[in-house]
PDB file of C-alpha atoms in Angstrom:
ATOM      1  CA  MET O  77      -8.859  -0.715  -2.854  1.00  0.00           C
ATOM      2  CA  GLU O  78      -9.035  -0.149   0.862  1.00  0.00           C
ATOM      3  CA  GLN O  79      -5.680   1.241   1.866  1.00  0.00           C
ATOM      4  CA  LYS O  80      -5.534   2.446   5.420  1.00  0.00           C
ATOM      5  CA  PHE O  81      -5.020   0.030   8.273  1.00  0.00           C
ATOM      6  CA  SER O  82      -5.853   2.982  10.503  1.00  0.00           C
ATOM      7  CA  ASN O  83      -9.393   3.315   9.108  1.00  0.00           C
ATOM      8  CA  ASN O  84     -10.540  -0.260   9.525  1.00  0.00           C
ATOM      9  CA  GLY O  85     -10.819  -0.916  13.222  1.00  0.00           C
ATOM     10  CA  LEU O  86      -7.625  -2.976  13.494  1.00  0.00           C
ATOM     11  CA  ASP O  87      -5.616  -2.094  16.561  1.00  0.00           C
ATOM     12  CA  LEU O  88      -2.043  -2.215  15.349  1.00  0.00           C
ATOM     13  CA  GLN O  89      -0.603   0.125  17.959  1.00  0.00           C
ATOM     14  CA  GLU O  90       1.501  -2.655  19.514  1.00  0.00           C
ATOM     15  CA  LEU O  91       3.015  -3.505  16.119  1.00  0.00           C
ATOM     16  CA  ARG O  92       3.666   0.165  15.377  1.00  0.00           C
ATOM     17  CA  GLU O  93       5.379   0.618  18.746  1.00  0.00           C
ATOM     18  CA  PHE O  94       7.465  -2.499  18.070  1.00  0.00           C
ATOM     19  CA  CYS O  95       8.672  -1.018  14.755  1.00  0.00           C
ATOM     20  CA  GLU O  96       9.476   2.314  16.396  1.00  0.00           C
ATOM     21  CA  ARG O  97      11.261   0.668  19.353  1.00  0.00           C
ATOM     22  CA  GLU O  98      13.142  -2.127  17.571  1.00  0.00           C
ATOM     23  CA  GLY O  99      13.328  -0.809  14.037  1.00  0.00           C
ATOM     24  CA  GLU O 100      15.884   1.169  12.157  1.00  0.00           C
ATOM     25  CA  GLU O 101      14.733   4.699  11.335  1.00  0.00           C
ATOM     26  CA  MET O 102      15.304   5.356   7.644  1.00  0.00           C
ATOM     27  CA  THR O 103      14.695   8.266   5.308  1.00  0.00           C
ATOM     28  CA  TYR O 104      13.926   7.610   1.651  1.00  0.00           C
ATOM     29  CA  ARG O 105      14.097  10.144  -1.144  1.00  0.00           C
ATOM     30  CA  LYS O 106      11.569  10.165  -3.948  1.00  0.00           C
ATOM     31  CA  GLY O 107      12.400   7.200  -6.180  1.00  0.00           C
ATOM     32  CA  ASP O 108      14.354   5.216  -3.575  1.00  0.00           C
ATOM     33  CA  GLN O 109      13.422   1.521  -3.386  1.00  0.00           C
ATOM     34  CA  LEU O 110      12.475  -0.280  -0.197  1.00  0.00           C
ATOM     35  CA  GLU O 111      12.169  -3.628  -2.014  1.00  0.00           C
ATOM     36  CA  ARG O 112      12.938  -4.723  -5.573  1.00  0.00           C
ATOM     37  CA  GLU O 113      10.989  -7.371  -7.427  1.00  0.00           C
ATOM     38  CA  GLY O 114      12.989 -10.596  -7.587  1.00  0.00           C
ATOM     39  CA  ASP O 115      15.347  -9.722  -4.725  1.00  0.00           C
ATOM     40  CA  PRO O 116      14.791 -11.257  -1.285  1.00  0.00           C
ATOM     41  CA  ALA O 117      12.009  -9.361   0.506  1.00  0.00           C
ATOM     42  CA  ARG O 118      13.589  -8.077   3.698  1.00  0.00           C
ATOM     43  CA  TRP O 119      11.606  -5.256   5.282  1.00  0.00           C
ATOM     44  CA  PHE O 120       8.461  -4.615   7.270  1.00  0.00           C
ATOM     45  CA  ALA O 121       8.077  -0.940   8.081  1.00  0.00           C
ATOM     46  CA  PHE O 122       5.794   1.612   9.648  1.00  0.00           C
ATOM     47  CA  VAL O 123       5.473   4.731   7.482  1.00  0.00           C
ATOM     48  CA  GLU O 124       5.957   7.761   9.728  1.00  0.00           C
ATOM     49  CA  SER O 125       5.678  10.216   6.819  1.00  0.00           C
ATOM     50  CA  GLY O 126       5.469  10.005   3.049  1.00  0.00           C
ATOM     51  CA  CYS O 127       4.033   7.495   0.615  1.00  0.00           C
ATOM     52  CA  PHE O 128       5.158   4.329  -1.178  1.00  0.00           C
ATOM     53  CA  LYS O 129       3.894   2.696  -4.352  1.00  0.00           C
ATOM     54  CA  TYR O 130       3.995  -1.000  -5.223  1.00  0.00           C
ATOM     55  CA  VAL O 131       5.104  -1.434  -8.823  1.00  0.00           C
ATOM     56  CA  ASN O 132       5.199  -4.367 -11.206  1.00  0.00           C
ATOM     57  CA  HIS O 133       6.322  -4.328 -14.838  1.00  0.00           C
ATOM     58  CA  SER O 134       4.589  -6.087 -17.708  1.00  0.00           C
ATOM     59  CA  SER O 135       6.421  -7.924 -20.490  1.00  0.00           C
ATOM     60  CA  ASP O 136       6.460  -4.683 -22.513  1.00  0.00           C
ATOM     61  CA  ASP O 137       8.148  -2.974 -19.517  1.00  0.00           C
ATOM     62  CA  ARG O 138       5.116  -0.829 -18.676  1.00  0.00           C
ATOM     63  CA  GLU O 139       4.857   0.146 -15.026  1.00  0.00           C
ATOM     64  CA  HIS O 140       1.739  -1.013 -13.176  1.00  0.00           C
ATOM     65  CA  ILE O 141       0.989   0.409  -9.737  1.00  0.00           C
ATOM     66  CA  THR O 142      -0.799  -2.227  -7.694  1.00  0.00           C
ATOM     67  CA  TRP O 143      -0.893  -0.742  -4.196  1.00  0.00           C
ATOM     68  CA  PHE O 144      -0.006   2.242  -2.018  1.00  0.00           C
ATOM     69  CA  SER O 145       1.114   2.665   1.587  1.00  0.00           C
ATOM     70  CA  PHE O 146       0.673   6.053   3.229  1.00  0.00           C
ATOM     71  CA  ALA O 147       1.795   7.715   6.462  1.00  0.00           C
ATOM     72  CA  GLY O 148       0.289   5.876   9.408  1.00  0.00           C
ATOM     73  CA  GLU O 149       0.303   2.547   7.578  1.00  0.00           C
ATOM     74  CA  PHE O 150       2.686  -0.358   7.162  1.00  0.00           C
ATOM     75  CA  VAL O 151       4.680  -0.957   3.990  1.00  0.00           C
ATOM     76  CA  VAL O 152       5.687  -4.529   3.196  1.00  0.00           C
ATOM     77  CA  ASP O 153       5.541  -7.233   0.530  1.00  0.00           C
ATOM     78  CA  TYR O 154       3.566  -9.467   2.862  1.00  0.00           C
ATOM     79  CA  PRO O 155       3.962 -12.466   3.288  1.00  0.00           C
ATOM     80  CA  THR O 156       7.083 -12.951   1.143  1.00  0.00           C
ATOM     81  CA  PHE O 157       9.274 -11.090   3.633  1.00  0.00           C
ATOM     82  CA  LEU O 158       8.195 -13.429   6.462  1.00  0.00           C
ATOM     83  CA  TYR O 159       9.742 -16.401   4.697  1.00  0.00           C
ATOM     84  CA  ASP O 160      12.732 -14.769   2.988  1.00  0.00           C
ATOM     85  CA  ARG O 161      11.198 -15.289  -0.458  1.00  0.00           C
ATOM     86  CA  PRO O 162      11.860 -13.075  -3.473  1.00  0.00           C
ATOM     87  CA  SER O 163       9.785  -9.923  -3.464  1.00  0.00           C
ATOM     88  CA  GLN O 164       6.874 -10.042  -5.884  1.00  0.00           C
ATOM     89  CA  THR O 165       6.839  -6.263  -6.309  1.00  0.00           C
ATOM     90  CA  THR O 166       9.094  -3.244  -6.259  1.00  0.00           C
ATOM     91  CA  ILE O 167       8.245  -0.778  -3.485  1.00  0.00           C
ATOM     92  CA  VAL O 168       9.281   2.806  -4.237  1.00  0.00           C
ATOM     93  CA  ALA O 169       9.044   6.056  -2.257  1.00  0.00           C
ATOM     94  CA  MET O 170       6.787   8.485  -4.123  1.00  0.00           C
ATOM     95  CA  MET O 171       7.991  11.457  -2.075  1.00  0.00           C
ATOM     96  CA  PRO O 172      10.477  12.011   0.733  1.00  0.00           C
ATOM     97  CA  SER O 173       9.464   9.441   3.344  1.00  0.00           C
ATOM     98  CA  ARG O 174      10.488   8.355   6.823  1.00  0.00           C
ATOM     99  CA  ILE O 175       9.975   4.812   8.083  1.00  0.00           C
ATOM    100  CA  PHE O 176      10.860   2.517  10.960  1.00  0.00           C
ATOM    101  CA  ARG O 177      11.830  -0.825   9.417  1.00  0.00           C
ATOM    102  CA  VAL O 178      12.419  -4.260  10.899  1.00  0.00           C
ATOM    103  CA  THR O 179      13.498  -7.551   9.352  1.00  0.00           C
ATOM    104  CA  GLY O 180      11.376 -10.631   8.771  1.00  0.00           C
ATOM    105  CA  GLU O 181      13.229 -12.393  11.584  1.00  0.00           C
ATOM    106  CA  GLN O 182      12.382  -9.577  13.998  1.00  0.00           C
ATOM    107  CA  VAL O 183       8.710  -9.720  13.004  1.00  0.00           C
ATOM    108  CA  ARG O 184       8.603 -13.533  13.311  1.00  0.00           C
ATOM    109  CA  GLN O 185      10.017 -13.214  16.833  1.00  0.00           C
ATOM    110  CA  PHE O 186       7.473 -10.496  17.658  1.00  0.00           C
ATOM    111  CA  PHE O 187       4.568 -12.637  16.436  1.00  0.00           C
ATOM    112  CA  GLY O 188       5.903 -15.645  18.377  1.00  0.00           C
ATOM    113  CA  GLN O 189       5.864 -13.829  21.741  1.00  0.00           C
ATOM    114  CA  SER O 190       2.330 -14.704  22.803  1.00  0.00           C
ATOM    115  CA  MET O 191      -1.100 -15.903  21.728  1.00  0.00           C
ATOM    116  CA  GLU O 192      -2.142 -12.256  21.380  1.00  0.00           C
ATOM    117  CA  THR O 193       0.605 -11.487  18.876  1.00  0.00           C
ATOM    118  CA  MET O 194      -0.096 -14.748  16.993  1.00  0.00           C
ATOM    119  CA  THR O 195      -3.754 -13.717  16.825  1.00  0.00           C
ATOM    120  CA  LEU O 196      -2.663 -10.303  15.549  1.00  0.00           C
ATOM    121  CA  ARG O 197      -0.641 -12.035  12.812  1.00  0.00           C
ATOM    122  CA  ALA O 198      -3.748 -13.963  11.723  1.00  0.00           C
ATOM    123  CA  ILE O 199      -5.904 -10.827  11.791  1.00  0.00           C
ATOM    124  CA  ILE O 200      -3.398  -8.944   9.621  1.00  0.00           C
ATOM    125  CA  ALA O 201      -3.262 -11.808   7.107  1.00  0.00           C
ATOM    126  CA  GLU O 202      -7.069 -11.979   6.971  1.00  0.00           C
ATOM    127  CA  HIS O 203      -7.287  -8.223   6.528  1.00  0.00           C
ATOM    128  CA  ILE O 204      -4.775  -8.247   3.669  1.00  0.00           C
ATOM    129  CA  LEU O 205      -6.663 -11.104   2.017  1.00  0.00           C
ATOM    130  CA  GLY O 206      -9.865  -9.059   2.304  1.00  0.00           C
ATOM    131  CA  GLN O 207      -8.164  -6.021   0.771  1.00  0.00           C
ATOM    132  CA  PHE O 208      -6.937  -8.014  -2.204  1.00  0.00           C
ATOM    133  CA  ARG O 209     -10.319  -9.660  -2.697  1.00  0.00           C
ATOM    134  CA  SER O 210     -12.021  -6.253  -2.699  1.00  0.00           C
ATOM    135  CA  ARG O 211      -9.499  -4.916  -5.206  1.00  0.00           C
ATOM    136  CA  TYR O 212      -9.947  -7.977  -7.426  1.00  0.00           C
ATOM    137  CA  LEU O 213     -13.723  -7.623  -7.389  1.00  0.00           C
ATOM    138  CA  ASP O 214     -13.510  -3.869  -8.029  1.00  0.00           C
ATOM    139  CA  LEU O 215     -11.258  -4.416 -11.051  1.00  0.00           C
ATOM    140  CA  HIS O 216     -13.621  -7.015 -12.507  1.00  0.00           C
ATOM    141  CA  CYS O 217     -17.034  -5.668 -11.544  1.00  0.00           C
ATOM    142  CA  ALA O 218     -16.869  -1.894 -11.051  1.00  0.00           C
ATOM    143  CA  THR O 219     -16.784   0.706 -13.805  1.00  0.00           C
ATOM    144  CA  PRO O 220     -13.687   2.922 -14.010  1.00  0.00           C
ATOM    145  CA  ARG O 221     -15.683   5.800 -12.548  1.00  0.00           C
ATOM    146  CA  ARG O 222     -16.894   3.662  -9.646  1.00  0.00           C
ATOM    147  CA  ARG O 223     -13.323   2.475  -8.967  1.00  0.00           C
ATOM    148  CA  TYR O 224     -12.214   6.112  -8.820  1.00  0.00           C
ATOM    149  CA  GLU O 225     -15.079   7.010  -6.464  1.00  0.00           C
ATOM    150  CA  LEU O 226     -14.218   4.053  -4.212  1.00  0.00           C
ATOM    151  CA  LEU O 227     -10.579   5.127  -4.142  1.00  0.00           C
ATOM    152  CA  LEU O 228     -11.581   8.662  -3.121  1.00  0.00           C
ATOM    153  CA  GLN O 229     -13.821   7.272  -0.372  1.00  0.00           C
ATOM    154  CA  ARG O 230     -11.166   4.947   0.960  1.00  0.00           C
ATOM    155  CA  CYS O 231      -8.203   7.304   0.563  1.00  0.00           C
ATOM    156  CA  PRO O 232      -9.466  10.869   0.990  1.00  0.00           C
ATOM    157  CA  GLY O 233      -7.009  13.420  -0.301  1.00  0.00           C
ATOM    158  CA  ILE O 234      -5.116  10.980  -2.517  1.00  0.00           C
ATOM    159  CA  VAL O 235      -5.343  13.337  -5.497  1.00  0.00           C
ATOM    160  CA  GLU O 236      -3.415  16.005  -3.566  1.00  0.00           C
ATOM    161  CA  HIS O 237      -0.541  13.605  -2.916  1.00  0.00           C
ATOM    162  CA  LEU O 238      -0.128  11.540  -6.066  1.00  0.00           C
ATOM    163  CA  PRO O 239       0.200  12.339  -9.763  1.00  0.00           C
ATOM    164  CA  LEU O 240      -2.730  11.403 -11.987  1.00  0.00           C
ATOM    165  CA  ASN O 241      -0.662   8.853 -13.912  1.00  0.00           C
ATOM    166  CA  ALA O 242      -0.034   6.940 -10.656  1.00  0.00           C
ATOM    167  CA  ILE O 243      -3.731   6.969  -9.793  1.00  0.00           C
ATOM    168  CA  SER O 244      -4.735   5.931 -13.319  1.00  0.00           C
ATOM    169  CA  SER O 245      -2.232   3.062 -13.240  1.00  0.00           C
ATOM    170  CA  PHE O 246      -3.676   1.865  -9.930  1.00  0.00           C
ATOM    171  CA  LEU O 247      -7.213   2.058 -11.379  1.00  0.00           C
ATOM    172  CA  CYS O 248      -6.095   0.245 -14.582  1.00  0.00           C
ATOM    173  CA  ILE O 249      -7.250   3.064 -16.836  1.00  0.00           C
ATOM    174  CA  THR O 250      -5.469   5.611 -19.016  1.00  0.00           C
ATOM    175  CA  PRO O 251      -4.644   9.084 -17.680  1.00  0.00           C
ATOM    176  CA  GLN O 252      -6.965  10.486 -20.364  1.00  0.00           C
ATOM    177  CA  MET O 253      -9.877   8.388 -19.094  1.00  0.00           C
ATOM    178  CA  LEU O 254      -9.168   9.518 -15.542  1.00  0.00           C
ATOM    179  CA  SER O 255      -9.180  13.154 -16.693  1.00  0.00           C
ATOM    180  CA  ARG O 256     -12.582  12.627 -18.354  1.00  0.00           C
ATOM    181  CA  ILE O 257     -13.978  10.981 -15.214  1.00  0.00           C
ATOM    182  CA  ARG O 258     -12.715  13.839 -13.052  1.00  0.00           C
ATOM    183  CA  LYS O 259     -14.159  16.409 -15.473  1.00  0.00           C
ATOM    184  CA  ASP O 260     -17.539  14.632 -15.507  1.00  0.00           C
ATOM    185  CA  ILE O 261     -17.653  14.542 -11.727  1.00  0.00           C
ATOM    186  CA  THR O 262     -16.627  18.207 -11.448  1.00  0.00           C
ATOM    187  CA  PHE O 263     -19.233  19.507 -13.910  1.00  0.00           C
ATOM    188  CA  GLU O 264     -22.004  17.015 -13.123  1.00  0.00           C
ATOM    189  CA  GLY O 265     -23.729  19.073 -10.467  1.00  0.00           C
ATOM    190  CA  LYS O 266     -23.262  22.489 -12.055  1.00  0.00           C
ATOM    191  CA  ILE O 267     -26.249  24.270 -13.587  1.00  0.00           C
ATOM    192  CA  GLU O 268     -25.602  26.513 -16.544  1.00  0.00           C
TER     193      GLU O 268
END
């Protein structure tokens, strides 16, 4: 469930500066899509402000939130955009958001500039793999409460920015269960 590139020791300043210098500055309203599942994935972007959710739909058309990207992070359906493949998720602005976006071709050219940028590409891929492995293990091994606690540790302040139904979808629990967990945590330390 680790979300923030900025909290993990990766130095992505060069990539951020590339997006700001070469990218197209875009503003998204709440609900606007950056990518749509099934369409060619086209964008790699630095989130200057706002928040995006990654959404997939089940066969019964229920929305499942699988990831978030916040201000100071990158938003992308990686690696599908690198190879012009169909996006595997829909990426939607959860609030008014401003990004600097570049195309897959621009990013491929950036990564091909030097051994340092090729190494950066490998580090990013390894980091993303580690994030997904952690999320997979959390979903299979951690209790719902522990998943919520991990999310709060990794994304402080998330509850001030996102509705509970979005958080509960990400945690794969019902909003009612999340409310009970939050209530238990709130009243746990109080003495009557």
